[in-house]
PDB file of C-alpha atoms and ligand atoms in Angstrom:
ATOM      1  CA  MET A   7      15.447  18.950  14.699  1.00 64.00           C
ATOM      2  CA  TYR A   8      13.352  18.007  17.729  1.00 67.00           C
ATOM      3  CA  VAL A   9       9.741  19.047  17.197  1.00 81.00           C
ATOM      4  CA  VAL A  10       7.203  16.456  18.346  1.00 86.00           C
ATOM      5  CA  LYS A  11       7.787  14.460  21.514  1.00 87.00           C
ATOM      6  CA  SER A  12       7.221  10.738  21.074  1.00 89.00           C
ATOM      7  CA  PRO A  13       5.206   8.775  23.627  1.00 89.00           C
ATOM      8  CA  LEU A  14       7.413   5.730  22.894  1.00 92.00           C
ATOM      9  CA  PRO A  15      10.857   4.838  24.256  1.00 90.00           C
ATOM     10  CA  ASP A  16      13.683   5.004  21.686  1.00 91.00           C
ATOM     11  CA  ALA A  17      13.957   1.262  20.951  1.00 93.00           C
ATOM     12  CA  ASP A  18      10.233   0.870  20.375  1.00 94.00           C
ATOM     13  CA  LEU A  19      10.108   4.064  18.346  1.00 95.00           C
ATOM     14  CA  LYS A  20      12.815   2.770  16.017  1.00 96.00           C
ATOM     15  CA  THR A  21      10.851  -0.427  15.341  1.00 97.00           C
ATOM     16  CA  VAL A  22       7.577   1.377  14.788  1.00 98.00           C
ATOM     17  CA  SER A  23       8.954   4.236  12.702  1.00 97.00           C
ATOM     18  CA  GLU A  24      10.683   1.795  10.326  1.00 98.00           C
ATOM     19  CA  ALA A  25       7.411  -0.097   9.948  1.00 98.00           C
ATOM     20  CA  LEU A  26       5.407   3.093   9.311  1.00 98.00           C
ATOM     21  CA  GLN A  27       7.929   4.458   6.821  1.00 98.00           C
ATOM     22  CA  GLY A  28       8.028   1.129   4.979  1.00 98.00           C
ATOM     23  CA  ALA A  29       4.256   1.021   4.839  1.00 98.00           C
ATOM     24  CA  LEU A  30       4.128   4.588   3.536  1.00 98.00           C
ATOM     25  CA  VAL A  31       6.482   3.777   0.682  1.00 98.00           C
ATOM     26  CA  ASP A  32       4.602   0.596  -0.260  1.00 98.00           C
ATOM     27  CA  LEU A  33       1.215   2.323  -0.185  1.00 98.00           C
ATOM     28  CA  VAL A  34       2.288   5.350  -2.231  1.00 98.00           C
ATOM     29  CA  ASP A  35       3.743   3.007  -4.825  1.00 98.00           C
ATOM     30  CA  LEU A  36       0.598   0.865  -4.778  1.00 98.00           C
ATOM     31  CA  SER A  37      -1.477   3.961  -5.570  1.00 98.00           C
ATOM     32  CA  LEU A  38       0.853   4.827  -8.480  1.00 98.00           C
ATOM     33  CA  VAL A  39       0.887   1.285  -9.893  1.00 98.00           C
ATOM     34  CA  ALA A  40      -2.908   1.057  -9.722  1.00 98.00           C
ATOM     35  CA  LYS A  41      -3.277   4.427 -11.513  1.00 98.00           C
ATOM     36  CA  GLN A  42      -0.741   3.397 -14.166  1.00 98.00           C
ATOM     37  CA  ILE A  43      -2.768   0.284 -14.937  1.00 98.00           C
ATOM     38  CA  HIS A  44      -6.063   2.195 -14.654  1.00 98.00           C
ATOM     39  CA  TRP A  45      -4.860   4.346 -17.573  1.00 98.00           C
ATOM     40  CA  ASN A  46      -3.318   1.549 -19.646  1.00 98.00           C
ATOM     41  CA  VAL A  47      -5.612  -1.438 -19.296  1.00 98.00           C
ATOM     42  CA  VAL A  48      -7.165  -2.714 -22.545  1.00 98.00           C
ATOM     43  CA  GLY A  49      -9.374  -5.656 -23.418  1.00 98.00           C
ATOM     44  CA  PRO A  50     -12.946  -6.896 -23.077  1.00 97.00           C
ATOM     45  CA  ARG A  51     -12.963  -6.332 -19.312  1.00 96.00           C
ATOM     46  CA  PHE A  52     -11.630  -2.786 -19.594  1.00 98.00           C
ATOM     47  CA  ARG A  53     -14.527  -1.079 -17.882  1.00 97.00           C
ATOM     48  CA  SER A  54     -14.784  -3.204 -14.743  1.00 97.00           C
ATOM     49  CA  ILE A  55     -11.019  -3.371 -14.174  1.00 97.00           C
ATOM     50  CA  HIS A  56     -10.569   0.332 -14.919  1.00 98.00           C
ATOM     51  CA  LEU A  57     -13.096   1.179 -12.206  1.00 98.00           C
ATOM     52  CA  GLN A  58     -11.853  -1.481  -9.783  1.00 97.00           C
ATOM     53  CA  LEU A  59      -8.337  -0.026  -9.997  1.00 98.00           C
ATOM     54  CA  ASP A  60      -9.535   3.372  -8.820  1.00 98.00           C
ATOM     55  CA  GLU A  61     -10.948   1.688  -5.727  1.00 98.00           C
ATOM     56  CA  VAL A  62      -7.430   0.469  -4.956  1.00 98.00           C
ATOM     57  CA  VAL A  63      -6.028   3.946  -5.591  1.00 98.00           C
ATOM     58  CA  GLY A  64      -8.533   5.399  -3.149  1.00 98.00           C
ATOM     59  CA  SER A  65      -7.708   2.839  -0.466  1.00 98.00           C
ATOM     60  CA  ALA A  66      -3.956   3.202  -0.931  1.00 98.00           C
ATOM     61  CA  ARG A  67      -4.108   7.001  -0.725  1.00 98.00           C
ATOM     62  CA  ILE A  68      -6.184   6.952   2.460  1.00 98.00           C
ATOM     63  CA  HIS A  69      -3.935   4.354   4.084  1.00 98.00           C
ATOM     64  CA  SER A  70      -0.742   6.176   3.077  1.00 98.00           C
ATOM     65  CA  ASP A  71      -2.055   9.313   4.747  1.00 98.00           C
ATOM     66  CA  THR A  72      -2.940   7.340   7.884  1.00 98.00           C
ATOM     67  CA  VAL A  73       0.523   5.787   8.288  1.00 98.00           C
ATOM     68  CA  ALA A  74       2.305   9.053   7.456  1.00 98.00           C
ATOM     69  CA  GLU A  75       0.302  10.968  10.026  1.00 98.00           C
ATOM     70  CA  ARG A  76       0.812   8.209  12.603  1.00 98.00           C
ATOM     71  CA  ALA A  77       4.565   8.650  12.102  1.00 97.00           C
ATOM     72  CA  SER A  78       4.199  12.411  12.584  1.00 96.00           C
ATOM     73  CA  ALA A  79       2.153  11.856  15.735  1.00 96.00           C
ATOM     74  CA  LEU A  80       4.981   9.703  17.092  1.00 96.00           C
ATOM     75  CA  GLY A  81       7.500  12.451  16.390  1.00 94.00           C
ATOM     76  CA  VAL A  82       9.027  10.930  13.242  1.00 95.00           C
ATOM     77  CA  PRO A  83       8.869  12.932   9.993  1.00 96.00           C
ATOM     78  CA  PRO A  84       7.430  10.746   7.177  1.00 98.00           C
ATOM     79  CA  ASP A  85       9.238  10.620   3.833  1.00 98.00           C
ATOM     80  CA  GLY A  86       6.951  10.256   0.813  1.00 98.00           C
ATOM     81  CA  ARG A  87       9.307  11.706  -1.784  1.00 98.00           C
ATOM     82  CA  ALA A  88       9.390  10.063  -5.218  1.00 97.00           C
ATOM     83  CA  ALA A  89      13.032   8.967  -4.913  1.00 98.00           C
ATOM     84  CA  THR A  90      12.352   7.415  -1.515  1.00 98.00           C
ATOM     85  CA  VAL A  91       9.337   5.551  -2.861  1.00 98.00           C
ATOM     86  CA  ALA A  92      11.252   4.357  -5.928  1.00 97.00           C
ATOM     87  CA  SER A  93      14.138   2.959  -3.905  1.00 97.00           C
ATOM     88  CA  GLY A  94      12.136   1.458  -1.038  1.00 97.00           C
ATOM     89  CA  SER A  95       8.964  -0.024  -2.471  1.00 97.00           C
ATOM     90  CA  GLY A  96       8.350  -3.741  -2.161  1.00 96.00           C
ATOM     91  CA  ILE A  97       6.367  -3.825  -5.417  1.00 97.00           C
ATOM     92  CA  GLY A  98       8.188  -5.156  -8.481  1.00 94.00           C
ATOM     93  CA  PRO A  99       8.547  -3.250 -11.759  1.00 93.00           C
ATOM     94  CA  THR A 100       5.317  -2.371 -13.586  1.00 94.00           C
ATOM     95  CA  PRO A 101       5.325  -2.854 -17.370  1.00 92.00           C
ATOM     96  CA  ALA A 102       5.131   0.266 -19.563  1.00 97.00           C
ATOM     97  CA  GLY A 103       2.429   0.789 -22.173  1.00 98.00           C
ATOM     98  CA  TRP A 104      -0.930  -0.862 -22.842  1.00 98.00           C
ATOM     99  CA  ILE A 105      -1.628  -3.858 -20.683  1.00 98.00           C
ATOM    100  CA  LYS A 106      -4.116  -6.628 -21.486  1.00 98.00           C
ATOM    101  CA  ASP A 107      -6.891  -7.059 -18.943  1.00 97.00           C
ATOM    102  CA  THR A 108      -5.687 -10.499 -17.790  1.00 96.00           C
ATOM    103  CA  ASP A 109      -2.119  -9.179 -17.359  1.00 97.00           C
ATOM    104  CA  ALA A 110      -3.442  -6.123 -15.551  1.00 98.00           C
ATOM    105  CA  VAL A 111      -5.215  -8.323 -13.041  1.00 98.00           C
ATOM    106  CA  ARG A 112      -2.134 -10.538 -12.620  1.00 97.00           C
ATOM    107  CA  THR A 113       0.040  -7.467 -12.035  1.00 97.00           C
ATOM    108  CA  MET A 114      -2.337  -6.255  -9.338  1.00 98.00           C
ATOM    109  CA  VAL A 115      -2.490  -9.686  -7.671  1.00 98.00           C
ATOM    110  CA  ASP A 116       1.313  -9.673  -7.506  1.00 98.00           C
ATOM    111  CA  ALA A 117       1.571  -6.059  -6.327  1.00 98.00           C
ATOM    112  CA  LEU A 118      -1.043  -6.485  -3.612  1.00 98.00           C
ATOM    113  CA  GLY A 119       0.477  -9.819  -2.569  1.00 98.00           C
ATOM    114  CA  ALA A 120       3.914  -8.225  -2.141  1.00 98.00           C
ATOM    115  CA  VAL A 121       2.533  -5.383  -0.037  1.00 98.00           C
ATOM    116  CA  ILE A 122       0.396  -7.731   2.079  1.00 98.00           C
ATOM    117  CA  ILE A 123       3.387  -9.914   2.997  1.00 98.00           C
ATOM    118  CA  ARG A 124       5.286  -6.860   4.191  1.00 98.00           C
ATOM    119  CA  MET A 125       2.232  -5.447   5.981  1.00 98.00           C
ATOM    120  CA  ARG A 126       1.769  -8.705   7.901  1.00 98.00           C
ATOM    121  CA  GLN A 127       5.446  -8.564   8.915  1.00 98.00           C
ATOM    122  CA  ARG A 128       4.757  -5.069  10.275  1.00 98.00           C
ATOM    123  CA  VAL A 129       1.772  -6.399  12.245  1.00 98.00           C
ATOM    124  CA  ASN A 130       4.070  -8.977  13.840  1.00 98.00           C
ATOM    125  CA  ALA A 131       6.894  -6.498  14.443  1.00 97.00           C
ATOM    126  CA  THR A 132       4.883  -3.789  16.190  1.00 97.00           C
ATOM    127  CA  GLY A 133       2.584  -5.631  18.628  1.00 96.00           C
ATOM    128  CA  GLU A 134       4.907  -5.241  21.616  1.00 96.00           C
ATOM    129  CA  ALA A 135       6.363  -1.877  20.667  1.00 97.00           C
ATOM    130  CA  ASP A 136       3.135  -0.051  19.876  1.00 97.00           C
ATOM    131  CA  PRO A 137      -0.245  -1.802  19.676  1.00 97.00           C
ATOM    132  CA  VAL A 138      -1.813   1.444  18.450  1.00 98.00           C
ATOM    133  CA  SER A 139       0.300   1.383  15.285  1.00 98.00           C
ATOM    134  CA  GLN A 140      -0.187  -2.372  15.057  1.00 98.00           C
ATOM    135  CA  ASP A 141      -3.937  -1.778  14.997  1.00 98.00           C
ATOM    136  CA  ILE A 142      -3.466   0.507  11.988  1.00 98.00           C
ATOM    137  CA  PHE A 143      -1.427  -2.150  10.174  1.00 98.00           C
ATOM    138  CA  ILE A 144      -4.070  -4.779  10.930  1.00 98.00           C
ATOM    139  CA  GLY A 145      -6.835  -2.616   9.470  1.00 98.00           C
ATOM    140  CA  ILE A 146      -4.800  -1.833   6.363  1.00 98.00           C
ATOM    141  CA  THR A 147      -3.922  -5.506   5.864  1.00 98.00           C
ATOM    142  CA  ALA A 148      -7.581  -6.509   6.062  1.00 98.00           C
ATOM    143  CA  ASP A 149      -8.500  -3.961   3.402  1.00 98.00           C
ATOM    144  CA  LEU A 150      -5.630  -4.926   1.097  1.00 98.00           C
ATOM    145  CA  GLU A 151      -6.513  -8.598   1.450  1.00 98.00           C
ATOM    146  CA  LYS A 152     -10.040  -7.742   0.333  1.00 98.00           C
ATOM    147  CA  HIS A 153      -8.705  -6.091  -2.812  1.00 98.00           C
ATOM    148  CA  HIS A 154      -6.336  -9.051  -3.306  1.00 98.00           C
ATOM    149  CA  TRP A 155      -9.229 -11.499  -3.135  1.00 98.00           C
ATOM    150  CA  MET A 156     -11.224  -9.522  -5.700  1.00 97.00           C
ATOM    151  CA  PHE A 157      -8.399  -9.438  -8.247  1.00 97.00           C
ATOM    152  CA  GLN A 158      -7.704 -13.145  -7.757  1.00 97.00           C
ATOM    153  CA  ALA A 159     -11.391 -13.827  -8.378  1.00 96.00           C
ATOM    154  CA  GLU A 160     -11.146 -11.781 -11.606  1.00 92.00           C
ATOM    155  CA  ASN A 161      -8.725 -14.237 -13.190  1.00 85.00           C
ATOM    156  CA  ALA A 162     -10.151 -17.482 -11.804  1.00 84.00           C
TER     157      ALA A 162
HETATM  158 FE1  LIG B 214      -9.544   7.885 -14.050  1.00 56.55          FE
END
């Protein structure tokens, strides 16, 4: 169904919409992984990590909304359904049950690292096709790299 006219030519739109959809899936999953660990973290550093994880959830939710609405603005319907997220996320499996504080931090370092690699690929892929979307990916990457730094510092 044709609803919203895209300002981009078809070839560029394909590149950008794949990048936005991929980012949406990664960011929704990042918010779920961070909440899962927020609820299950145990250990002497419970309090600080528990609170730090909700900062990631907040960032991931805001960024997922930004990329989804950018897709809509370009005329491409975003897909944030659970099955789509489960099959497309770049984040590895998250362990079930209680998770020790050091393992919680390591899991978040890995999850953020996986998303950052893919987000940087999207920065590189979209510069020619749509610098406006690229700008969004750059901003998101900077924020995720800040969270990544903070979790790495936690386990130093
Ligand atoms: Fe909470």
